[in-house]
Structures are given as C-alpha cells and as structure tokens.
C-alpha cells in the first residue's frame, strides 16, 4: 500500500510540475520568465511580528480557495447536575498542538484556555480529565494581539477587552451569569481540527484564530470538582470560532449538536448542519448578543397557560435564550408560577407534592414518564419544543424511601432572562443556522449516527454521509477509510488548489 501511495504522490507532483512549466514556458500569451521579488529587502531588519502577520495573511488567502467542509468535535460530559453537569469537547491549539478540554457554551463568544502563567487555576479535575495549560513559549506560531492591532479595536467594541499600556497586550476580563469569570490576554495561534470533505474523505486541517489565554479565574471556575481547561464560546458575535472559521470559508455559518442525556452522556458536535426531516425552525431575534428566541406561550397537556405575553418580551436583559453552558433552566416568575400550578394539578393522584428547600418537589412511586404531563414551549413560526418530564424535573434522591423529583426550572424575576439549558437541550438535535438567522430542533437518540450536510461554499448543501459517536473521535468508519482512488482524488483536489498559487 505504501508503494501505491508514493506512486500517486509522484504522479501528482510530476503533474503539478508539468502544469507549472507549461504555464511558465508555454505559448498562448503566458509569461516565459517569472520575476521573483523579495517580500522584505535583505539589508532591512524586519520584526518577527511583521513576518508572522504576513504569514497569517498568506494563510488566509490560501484558505479562500478552499470550499470548506464539516468540522467534527468529540463530546464528553452529561446534563446530570449531580454527576458532571456540563458538556465539553477537545481543541488543539499551537504548534506543535497542545490539547485542551473546554466546555461547550452557546451563551458566550470567546474561546479561552488557561495559560501556564495562571496563578489560581485548578491543578486537577473531579471529572477525571487531565488539566493542561497553554504555554505560548513552546508554540512556534503564536503571536500576541497588541493594542495597535486592528482586531483589538474590534474586540473592545464587542467584548470585554482593554489595552494595557504597560504590556501593550490586548487584555480581557469578563464575568458569566453565575458570577464566575476570567481574565487574561488575546493571542493569535493555530487551531487544528479534522475536516470531512466527502463521504469517505477526511483531512487534517488548521487555521489561524484569535483566542484567550487566561491568567486568572474567579468564582466557581476556581473549583476542582468540575474543572476544565477553558470555555469554547459558540455565540453569535464575530470573535466566536464559528464566525472566524466561516469568515475564512473553512466552515459554513451553521453548527449543530446532539447532547446525550442518559447513561454516560457524550454526544455529537459539528460545524455543519445535521439533517433530519422532523426538525422545526424558529427565527432568531435580530441584533441580540445571545441566541434569543420569540417564546409565545407555554402549554401543559395541550392547554395554554394564562401567562402575560409581556414577560416573554426581548428587551435589555429580558427575553428567552438557548444556552448549552447552563446546566438547568430558568423561567421568569410570571410563567414559572402558572407552569408549576398546572403540572401539580395534572399529576397522577399517587404523586405527593412537597416543598423542599424552597423548591417544588414530588414524591413519586413509579416512573415519572407515566405520572407527569408533557409541557410545550411554543415559539414563533409554529415551532414547539415539547418537554418530557425528565426535561423539566431533576431526581433529587429519596424521602421516606420514595424517589423525589424536583422542578429543574428555577424562578427568576419577570425582568430577568428565561434560559433553556442542558436539562432542556439534551436528547435533541439542535441546529444553529446563522446564515439564515434561525434555530431548529428535533427529538433524537444522540447515541445514534446523524446525517450531516456538506456546504459547497454557496447556499446549497449536499448530503455528506453520517457521523457517529460510537468511536472516540465521533467519526464513523466510512469517514476513516481512504482508498487508493480516494487518496488520488484528494491529491488531485490539492493540485487544483495549489497550482493557481503559482500562476
């Protein structure tokens, strides 16, 4: 097999040389002599940062000719607040690549990882995963985002950032909704990932991105019980990785996840569109920093609840958002009270409602699926998010030998934000279609394979096959095997991309 591969490479290289010679010395108006000029004069001293900036620009130009593909990330973690209470994935940053476990968070924009200079970062994790620290000194491709860099000015406008006059670094410091937060500085470096180009073709890819290097943490992020290396923000703003990669035409402006709720959890996360005929879509509220949706009403067993529509209005910090970085769910008081009342009135007579530590709980003698009603959150466009009892209840242990289930929705003031977290998102396909400003979902067994579309760089999609979580990389066998024919096709594809660079 090795000999065949080498032969293919030799043929391709020879073909590339032949094409190049033809372009240089052939007729038909082509220039016979190529004039080469130095990018930087020999006698001038050039700063390293200037050279790195030129390389980044050249890399971006090369990527412009790449029509893109599906980027697949492995998923670990569960929605169970008494087990893990979060979902995470792996990213590889720097040259050579350093691997990090980062929380999947659609409620924020920045990808950040802890730096080797972090003073109060956890040294071990109760999740049983190794904790790593980004060491900029060992990466040959890293460069700091300086105060004079144009990207810093744009970050300052859209995110928490400031310039340090002393260090000339573009710094950041921001806080999450639970009071935890981080501070550090922004860097440029390479992100490495696997790109699926077709039904049986996979390529190792990389791209230069901006991400955060955190030097301090505070709040719950300093605790070891659920410690990870950082947070992977999948938000709507320009600094999110999905926005950066789509601007380079590496991925479409769409990503999807399917988070497994039962057992050991896990799931699927792809920069691409998961396909399922049952997916229903609802529009995103425009000009919002988060994935805000138009929640119109809530129904229990098909009966609409008496809720004032004003509590669902999107204004300031008020509205309804989808957030994979939140474990449970939060509901404004004006909707929470009618919902709890309706559920309590609809449960089986054998269920005994109780109040435990201020929360509405229930003592259940049998399966909650048989004893509790279905709840539907109805959104604009006729899209209904139907919740099973295990999508709004959390098992809290036992009281007098009876299983105790409590509301997984927590009450917030009417001027607050309704947040649908992992409790609600699990066991469903969710598609974040930024190109068309909409979100879609469908119930799904996330331990199964999914069909994913492959973008051509235009607004048309082709079925690219299946992804599966049955393997550690979340990629099914059809994507792993590259035959001689496929390898040859891939090398010819590279030839098509590379030859124009020499013309």
Coordinates of C-alpha atoms in Angstrom, one line a residue:
X1 CA 0.0 0.0 0.0
X2 CA 2.9 2.4 0.8
X3 CA 4.3 2.0 -2.7
X4 CA 1.0 2.8 -4.3
X5 CA 0.6 5.9 -2.2
X6 CA 4.2 7.1 -3.1
X7 CA 3.5 6.4 -6.8
X8 CA 0.3 8.5 -6.6
X9 CA 2.2 11.3 -4.9
X10 CA 5.0 11.2 -7.5
X11 CA 2.4 11.4 -10.3
X12 CA 0.7 14.3 -8.7
X13 CA 3.9 16.2 -8.1
X14 CA 5.1 15.5 -11.6
X15 CA 1.7 16.7 -13.0
X16 CA 2.0 19.8 -10.9
X17 CA 5.5 20.5 -12.2
X18 CA 4.3 19.9 -15.8
X19 CA 1.5 22.3 -15.4
X20 CA 3.8 24.9 -13.9
X21 CA 6.4 24.5 -16.6
X22 CA 3.6 24.8 -19.2
X23 CA 2.4 28.0 -17.6
X24 CA 5.9 29.5 -17.4
X25 CA 7.4 28.4 -20.7
X26 CA 4.5 27.6 -23.0
X27 CA 2.9 29.8 -25.6
X28 CA -0.6 31.3 -25.7
X29 CA 0.3 34.6 -24.0
X30 CA 1.8 33.1 -20.8
X31 CA 4.9 34.8 -19.5
X32 CA 8.0 32.8 -20.2
X33 CA 10.1 34.1 -17.3
X34 CA 8.9 34.6 -13.7
X35 CA 10.3 37.6 -12.0
X36 CA 10.8 36.9 -8.3
X37 CA 11.0 39.8 -5.8
X38 CA 11.8 39.6 -2.1
X39 CA 9.0 40.3 0.3
X40 CA 11.5 42.1 2.5
X41 CA 14.8 43.7 1.4
X42 CA 17.9 41.8 2.5
X43 CA 19.5 44.8 4.1
X44 CA 16.5 45.8 6.2
X45 CA 15.8 44.3 9.7
X46 CA 12.2 43.0 9.9
X47 CA 10.4 42.4 13.2
X48 CA 9.2 38.9 13.9
X49 CA 5.7 40.1 14.4
X50 CA 5.6 41.6 10.9
X51 CA 6.7 38.3 9.4
X52 CA 4.0 36.4 11.4
X53 CA 1.4 38.9 10.3
X54 CA 2.4 38.4 6.6
X55 CA 2.2 34.6 7.0
X56 CA -1.3 34.9 8.6
X57 CA -2.5 37.0 5.7
X58 CA -1.0 34.5 3.2
X59 CA -2.5 31.6 5.0
X60 CA -5.9 33.3 4.9
X61 CA -5.5 33.9 1.1
X62 CA -4.8 30.2 0.6
X63 CA -7.9 29.3 2.6
X64 CA -10.1 31.5 0.4
X65 CA -9.8 28.8 -2.4
X66 CA -10.9 26.1 0.0
X67 CA -14.6 25.4 -0.4
X68 CA -14.9 24.1 3.2
X69 CA -16.2 21.0 4.9
X70 CA -17.6 19.6 8.2
X71 CA -15.6 20.0 11.3
X72 CA -16.3 17.3 13.9
X73 CA -15.6 17.6 17.6
X74 CA -15.8 14.8 20.2
X75 CA -18.2 15.4 23.2
X76 CA -18.0 14.3 26.8
X77 CA -20.0 15.1 29.9
X78 CA -23.7 14.9 30.9
X79 CA -26.5 17.1 31.9
X80 CA -26.9 15.5 35.3
X81 CA -26.1 18.2 37.8
X82 CA -25.1 15.5 40.4
X83 CA -22.6 13.9 38.0
X84 CA -20.9 16.3 35.6
X85 CA -23.5 19.0 34.9
X86 CA -21.7 20.2 31.7
X87 CA -20.7 19.1 28.2
X88 CA -17.1 19.5 27.0
X89 CA -15.0 18.9 23.9
X90 CA -11.4 18.9 22.9
X91 CA -9.5 21.5 21.0
X92 CA -5.9 21.5 19.8
X93 CA -4.0 24.8 19.8
X94 CA -0.5 26.0 19.0
X95 CA 2.4 24.4 17.1
X96 CA 3.1 21.7 18.0
X97 CA -0.6 21.2 19.0
X98 CA -1.5 21.3 22.7
X99 CA -4.8 19.6 23.6
X100 CA -7.4 21.1 25.9
X101 CA -10.8 20.1 27.3
X102 CA -13.2 23.0 27.1
X103 CA -16.8 23.5 28.0
X104 CA -19.3 23.8 25.1
X105 CA -21.0 27.2 25.7
X106 CA -23.5 28.7 23.2
X107 CA -24.1 31.5 25.7
X108 CA -20.7 33.2 25.2
X109 CA -18.4 34.0 22.3
X110 CA -14.8 33.7 23.3
X111 CA -12.7 30.5 23.2
X112 CA -10.2 30.7 26.1
X113 CA -7.9 28.3 27.8
X114 CA -5.8 28.6 30.9
X115 CA -2.2 29.8 30.5
X116 CA 0.9 28.4 32.1
X117 CA 1.2 31.7 34.0
X118 CA -2.2 31.3 35.7
X119 CA -1.8 31.7 39.4
X120 CA -5.2 30.4 40.8
X121 CA -6.2 27.8 38.2
X122 CA -7.2 24.3 39.4
X123 CA -4.4 21.7 39.1
X124 CA -6.7 18.7 38.8
X125 CA -10.3 17.9 37.9
X126 CA -13.0 15.9 39.6
X127 CA -14.2 15.0 36.1
X128 CA -11.3 12.6 35.7
X129 CA -9.8 14.5 32.8
X130 CA -6.2 15.9 32.7
X131 CA -5.8 19.7 33.0
X132 CA -3.4 21.4 30.7
X133 CA -2.1 24.9 30.4
X134 CA -1.3 26.7 27.2
X135 CA 2.4 27.5 27.0
X136 CA 2.9 30.3 24.5
X137 CA 6.7 29.9 24.8
X138 CA 6.6 26.4 23.2
X139 CA 4.4 27.4 20.2
X140 CA 6.3 28.4 17.1
X141 CA 3.2 30.1 15.6
X142 CA 1.8 32.1 18.5
X143 CA 1.8 35.9 18.5
X144 CA 0.2 38.3 20.9
X145 CA -2.7 40.6 19.9
X146 CA -1.2 44.1 20.6
X147 CA -3.1 47.3 21.4
X148 CA -2.2 48.6 17.9
X149 CA -3.7 45.5 16.2
X150 CA -6.9 46.3 14.4
X151 CA -8.5 43.2 15.8
X152 CA -8.1 44.6 19.3
X153 CA -10.2 47.7 18.5
X154 CA -13.0 45.5 17.2
X155 CA -12.8 43.2 20.3
X156 CA -13.1 46.3 22.5
X157 CA -16.3 47.2 20.7
X158 CA -18.0 43.8 21.0
X159 CA -16.5 42.2 24.1
X160 CA -14.8 42.9 27.4
X161 CA -11.3 44.0 26.4
X162 CA -8.9 46.7 27.3
X163 CA -5.4 47.6 26.4
X164 CA -2.6 47.5 28.9
X165 CA -0.3 50.5 28.3
X166 CA 2.4 48.7 30.3
X167 CA 2.5 45.4 28.4
X168 CA 0.9 46.6 25.1
X169 CA -1.3 43.5 25.2
X170 CA -5.0 43.3 24.3
X171 CA -6.4 42.1 27.6
X172 CA -9.8 40.9 28.6
X173 CA -11.8 40.4 31.8
X174 CA -15.4 39.2 31.8
X175 CA -17.9 37.6 34.1
X176 CA -20.5 34.9 33.4
X177 CA -24.1 34.8 34.6
X178 CA -23.2 32.6 37.6
X179 CA -20.8 35.1 38.9
X180 CA -17.6 33.3 37.8
X181 CA -15.2 34.8 35.4
X182 CA -11.7 35.0 33.9
X183 CA -9.1 37.5 32.9
X184 CA -6.1 37.3 30.5
X185 CA -4.9 38.4 27.1
X186 CA -5.7 37.6 23.5
X187 CA -3.3 35.7 21.1
X188 CA -3.2 34.5 17.5
X189 CA -2.3 30.9 17.0
X190 CA -3.3 27.8 15.1
X191 CA -6.4 25.7 15.7
X192 CA -6.1 22.1 14.5
X193 CA -9.2 20.1 13.6
X194 CA -10.4 17.2 11.4
X195 CA -12.4 18.3 8.3
X196 CA -14.7 15.9 6.5
X197 CA -14.6 16.7 2.8
X198 CA -16.8 13.9 1.5
X199 CA -18.4 10.5 2.3
X200 CA -15.0 8.8 2.8
X201 CA -12.5 11.7 2.8
X202 CA -11.1 13.3 5.9
X203 CA -8.3 15.9 6.1
X204 CA -6.2 17.2 9.0
X205 CA -6.8 20.9 8.9
X206 CA -5.7 24.1 10.7
X207 CA -6.5 27.8 10.7
X208 CA -5.2 30.9 12.5
X209 CA -7.6 32.1 15.1
X210 CA -7.8 34.6 17.9
X211 CA -8.4 33.1 21.4
X212 CA -7.9 34.0 25.0
X213 CA -5.0 33.0 27.2
X214 CA -6.4 33.2 30.8
X215 CA -4.0 34.2 33.6
X216 CA -6.6 34.2 36.4
X217 CA -10.0 32.7 37.3
X218 CA -12.6 33.6 39.9
X219 CA -15.8 32.2 41.3
X220 CA -16.8 28.6 40.5
X221 CA -14.2 28.3 37.8
X222 CA -11.5 28.0 40.5
X223 CA -13.1 24.9 41.9
X224 CA -11.7 21.5 41.1
X225 CA -14.8 19.3 41.2
X226 CA -15.9 20.2 37.6
X227 CA -12.7 21.9 36.4
X228 CA -11.9 22.1 32.6
X229 CA -9.2 23.8 30.7
X230 CA -11.4 26.6 29.4
X231 CA -14.6 27.5 27.7
X232 CA -15.4 27.2 24.0
X233 CA -17.8 30.0 23.1
X234 CA -20.2 29.3 20.2
X235 CA -22.0 32.7 20.3
X236 CA -23.2 34.9 17.5
X237 CA -20.5 37.6 17.6
X238 CA -17.6 37.9 15.3
X239 CA -14.9 36.6 17.7
X240 CA -16.5 33.2 18.2
X241 CA -14.6 30.4 16.5
X242 CA -17.6 29.6 14.2
X243 CA -17.6 33.2 13.0
X244 CA -13.8 33.2 12.5
X245 CA -13.8 29.9 10.5
X246 CA -16.8 30.8 8.4
X247 CA -15.2 34.2 7.5
X248 CA -12.2 32.1 6.2
X249 CA -14.7 29.9 4.2
X250 CA -13.5 26.9 6.1
X251 CA -16.9 26.1 7.6
X252 CA -20.5 27.2 6.8
X253 CA -22.1 29.6 9.2
X254 CA -24.0 26.8 10.9
X255 CA -23.3 24.3 13.6
X256 CA -25.2 21.6 15.3
X257 CA -25.1 19.5 18.5
X258 CA -26.9 16.4 19.9
X259 CA -26.2 16.1 23.6
X260 CA -26.9 12.6 25.1
X261 CA -28.7 12.8 28.4
X262 CA -28.8 9.2 29.6
X263 CA -26.0 7.0 30.8
X264 CA -22.5 8.3 30.4
X265 CA -23.7 11.2 28.2
X266 CA -21.5 12.5 25.4
X267 CA -23.0 13.3 22.0
X268 CA -22.2 15.0 18.7
X269 CA -20.9 18.5 17.9
X270 CA -20.2 19.5 14.3
X271 CA -19.6 22.7 12.4
X272 CA -22.1 21.9 9.8
X273 CA -25.8 21.1 9.5
X274 CA -27.3 17.9 11.0
X275 CA -30.2 16.8 8.8
X276 CA -33.5 15.3 10.0
X277 CA -36.9 15.7 8.4
X278 CA -38.5 16.3 11.7
X279 CA -36.5 19.4 12.5
X280 CA -38.7 22.5 13.1
X281 CA -37.2 26.0 12.9
X282 CA -37.9 29.3 14.6
X283 CA -36.3 32.7 13.8
X284 CA -33.6 34.3 16.0
X285 CA -34.4 37.7 17.5
X286 CA -32.1 40.1 15.5
X287 CA -29.4 42.3 16.9
X288 CA -29.0 40.3 20.1
X289 CA -25.8 39.1 21.6
X290 CA -27.2 35.7 22.5
X291 CA -29.4 33.1 20.8
X292 CA -32.7 34.9 21.7
X293 CA -35.9 33.3 20.5
X294 CA -39.5 34.5 20.3
X295 CA -41.3 32.5 23.0
X296 CA -45.0 33.0 22.6
X297 CA -46.7 30.7 25.1
X298 CA -46.5 27.5 27.2
X299 CA -48.9 24.6 27.2
X300 CA -49.4 21.7 29.6
X301 CA -51.2 18.7 28.2
X302 CA -52.2 20.9 25.2
X303 CA -53.8 23.6 27.4
X304 CA -52.3 27.1 27.1
X305 CA -51.3 28.6 30.4
X306 CA -52.6 32.1 31.5
X307 CA -49.4 34.0 31.1
X308 CA -49.0 37.7 30.3
X309 CA -47.2 37.9 26.9
X310 CA -45.1 40.8 28.3
X311 CA -43.0 38.5 30.4
X312 CA -41.6 37.0 27.1
X313 CA -40.6 40.3 25.6
X314 CA -37.0 40.7 24.5
X315 CA -35.6 43.9 25.9
X316 CA -32.3 44.5 27.6
X317 CA -31.6 41.5 29.9
X318 CA -35.2 40.2 29.3
X319 CA -36.0 37.5 26.8
X320 CA -35.6 33.8 26.1
X321 CA -32.2 32.3 25.2
X322 CA -30.7 28.9 24.3
X323 CA -27.5 28.3 26.4
X324 CA -25.6 25.0 26.5
X325 CA -23.4 26.5 29.2
X326 CA -26.2 26.4 31.7
X327 CA -27.0 23.1 33.4
X328 CA -30.6 23.6 34.4
X329 CA -33.2 26.1 33.2
X330 CA -34.5 29.4 34.4
X331 CA -38.1 30.8 33.9
X332 CA -39.4 34.2 34.7
X333 CA -41.8 34.3 37.7
X334 CA -44.9 35.3 35.6
X335 CA -44.5 32.0 33.6
X336 CA -43.0 29.8 36.4
X337 CA -45.9 30.0 38.8
X338 CA -48.6 29.1 36.3
X339 CA -46.4 26.3 35.0
X340 CA -45.9 24.7 38.4
X341 CA -49.6 25.0 39.3
X342 CA -50.6 23.3 36.0
X343 CA -48.1 20.5 36.4
X344 CA -49.1 19.9 40.0
X345 CA -52.8 19.8 39.1
X346 CA -52.1 17.4 36.2
X347 CA -50.0 14.8 38.0
X348 CA -51.3 11.4 39.0
X349 CA -53.2 11.2 42.4
X350 CA -50.4 8.8 43.6
X351 CA -47.9 11.7 43.3
X352 CA -47.4 13.7 46.5
X353 CA -46.3 17.3 46.0
X354 CA -43.9 18.7 48.7
X355 CA -41.8 21.8 49.1
X356 CA -38.1 21.0 49.7
X357 CA -35.6 23.9 50.4
X358 CA -38.0 26.3 48.7
X359 CA -38.4 24.2 45.6
X360 CA -41.5 22.4 44.2
X361 CA -40.8 18.7 44.5
X362 CA -42.8 15.5 44.2
X363 CA -42.7 12.1 45.8
X364 CA -43.1 9.5 43.1
X365 CA -43.9 5.8 43.4
X366 CA -43.3 4.8 39.8
X367 CA -41.8 6.2 36.5
X368 CA -42.1 10.0 36.1
X369 CA -42.8 9.5 32.4
X370 CA -46.2 7.9 33.3
X371 CA -47.1 10.3 36.1
X372 CA -46.4 13.7 34.7
X373 CA -47.7 15.7 31.8
X374 CA -46.0 16.9 28.6
X375 CA -45.0 20.5 28.5
X376 CA -44.7 22.5 25.3
X377 CA -42.8 25.8 24.8
X378 CA -44.3 27.3 21.6
X379 CA -42.1 29.7 19.6
X380 CA -42.6 31.9 16.5
X381 CA -43.0 30.1 13.2
X382 CA -45.1 27.3 14.7
X383 CA -42.1 25.6 16.3
X384 CA -42.9 23.7 19.5
X385 CA -40.3 22.4 21.9
X386 CA -42.1 19.5 23.7
X387 CA -40.5 18.6 27.0
X388 CA -40.8 15.2 28.6
X389 CA -41.0 15.0 32.4
X390 CA -37.2 14.3 32.6
X391 CA -36.7 17.5 30.6
X392 CA -38.1 19.7 33.4
X393 CA -37.7 17.5 36.5
X394 CA -34.4 16.6 38.3
X395 CA -34.1 13.5 40.5
X396 CA -33.0 14.7 44.0
X397 CA -32.8 11.5 45.9
X398 CA -35.3 9.8 48.3
X399 CA -37.6 10.9 51.1
X400 CA -39.1 8.2 53.3
X401 CA -38.0 5.7 50.7
X402 CA -39.8 7.4 47.8
X403 CA -37.9 8.8 44.8
X404 CA -38.0 12.6 44.9
X405 CA -38.2 14.7 41.8
X406 CA -38.0 18.5 41.8
X407 CA -38.6 21.2 39.2
X408 CA -35.4 21.7 37.1
X409 CA -36.6 25.2 36.2
X410 CA -35.6 27.9 38.7
X411 CA -37.6 31.0 39.2
X412 CA -36.2 34.5 38.2
X413 CA -37.8 37.9 38.3
X414 CA -40.1 39.0 35.5
X415 CA -37.5 41.4 34.2
X416 CA -35.0 38.6 34.0
X417 CA -34.0 36.1 31.3
X418 CA -35.6 32.8 30.6
X419 CA -32.7 30.4 29.9
X420 CA -33.1 26.9 28.4
X421 CA -30.0 24.9 29.5
X422 CA -28.8 21.4 29.1
X423 CA -31.7 20.0 31.1
X424 CA -33.9 21.0 28.1
X425 CA -31.4 20.7 25.3
X426 CA -30.4 17.0 25.9
X427 CA -31.6 14.2 23.7
X428 CA -32.4 16.6 20.8
X429 CA -30.7 17.7 17.6
X430 CA -30.2 21.5 17.8
X431 CA -29.1 23.4 14.6
X432 CA -27.8 26.9 14.9
X433 CA -28.3 28.3 11.4
X434 CA -26.5 31.7 11.5
X435 CA -26.6 32.1 7.7
X436 CA -30.5 32.2 7.8
X437 CA -30.8 33.5 11.4
X438 CA -32.8 30.6 12.8
X439 CA -32.5 27.7 15.2
X440 CA -34.1 24.3 14.7
X441 CA -34.5 21.2 16.8
X442 CA -36.0 17.7 16.8
X443 CA -36.1 14.8 19.4
X444 CA -33.3 12.3 18.8
X445 CA -31.4 9.5 20.3
X446 CA -28.0 11.1 20.4
X447 CA -26.2 7.7 20.7
X448 CA -27.2 7.1 17.0
X449 CA -25.5 8.3 13.9
X450 CA -26.7 11.5 12.3
X451 CA -26.8 12.7 8.7
X452 CA -24.7 15.9 8.1
X453 CA -24.7 18.2 5.1
X454 CA -21.5 19.4 3.4
X455 CA -21.6 23.0 2.2
X456 CA -20.1 23.9 -1.2
X457 CA -19.4 27.5 0.0
X458 CA -22.7 28.6 -1.6
X459 CA -26.2 28.4 -0.3
X460 CA -26.6 24.7 -1.4
X461 CA -26.0 21.6 0.5
X462 CA -25.1 18.0 -0.3
X463 CA -25.5 15.0 2.0
X464 CA -22.1 14.0 3.1
X465 CA -23.0 10.8 5.0
X466 CA -23.1 10.0 8.7
X467 CA -21.3 10.9 11.9
X468 CA -21.4 8.5 14.8
X469 CA -20.5 8.7 18.5
X470 CA -19.6 5.0 18.6
X471 CA -15.9 5.8 18.3
X472 CA -13.7 8.1 20.4
X473 CA -13.3 10.6 17.6
X474 CA -17.1 10.7 16.9
X475 CA -16.4 9.8 13.3
X476 CA -17.8 6.7 11.8
X477 CA -15.8 4.2 9.8
X478 CA -16.9 5.4 6.4
X479 CA -15.0 8.7 7.1
X480 CA -11.9 6.9 8.3
X481 CA -11.1 4.7 5.2
X482 CA -9.3 6.4 2.4
X483 CA -8.8 4.1 -0.6
X484 CA -6.2 4.5 -3.3
X485 CA -8.8 6.1 -5.6
X486 CA -10.0 8.5 -2.9
X487 CA -6.4 9.3 -2.0
X488 CA -5.6 10.0 -5.7
X489 CA -8.8 12.2 -5.9
X490 CA -7.7 14.1 -2.8
X491 CA -4.2 14.7 -4.2
X492 CA -5.7 15.9 -7.5
X493 CA -8.0 18.2 -5.4
X494 CA -5.0 19.6 -3.7
X495 CA -3.3 20.1 -7.1
X496 CA -6.3 22.2 -8.2
X497 CA -6.0 24.3 -5.1
X498 CA -2.2 24.7 -5.2
X499 CA -1.5 25.4 -8.9
X500 CA -3.3 28.8 -9.0
X501 CA -0.9 29.9 -6.2
X502 CA 2.0 29.7 -8.6
X503 CA 0.3 31.4 -11.6

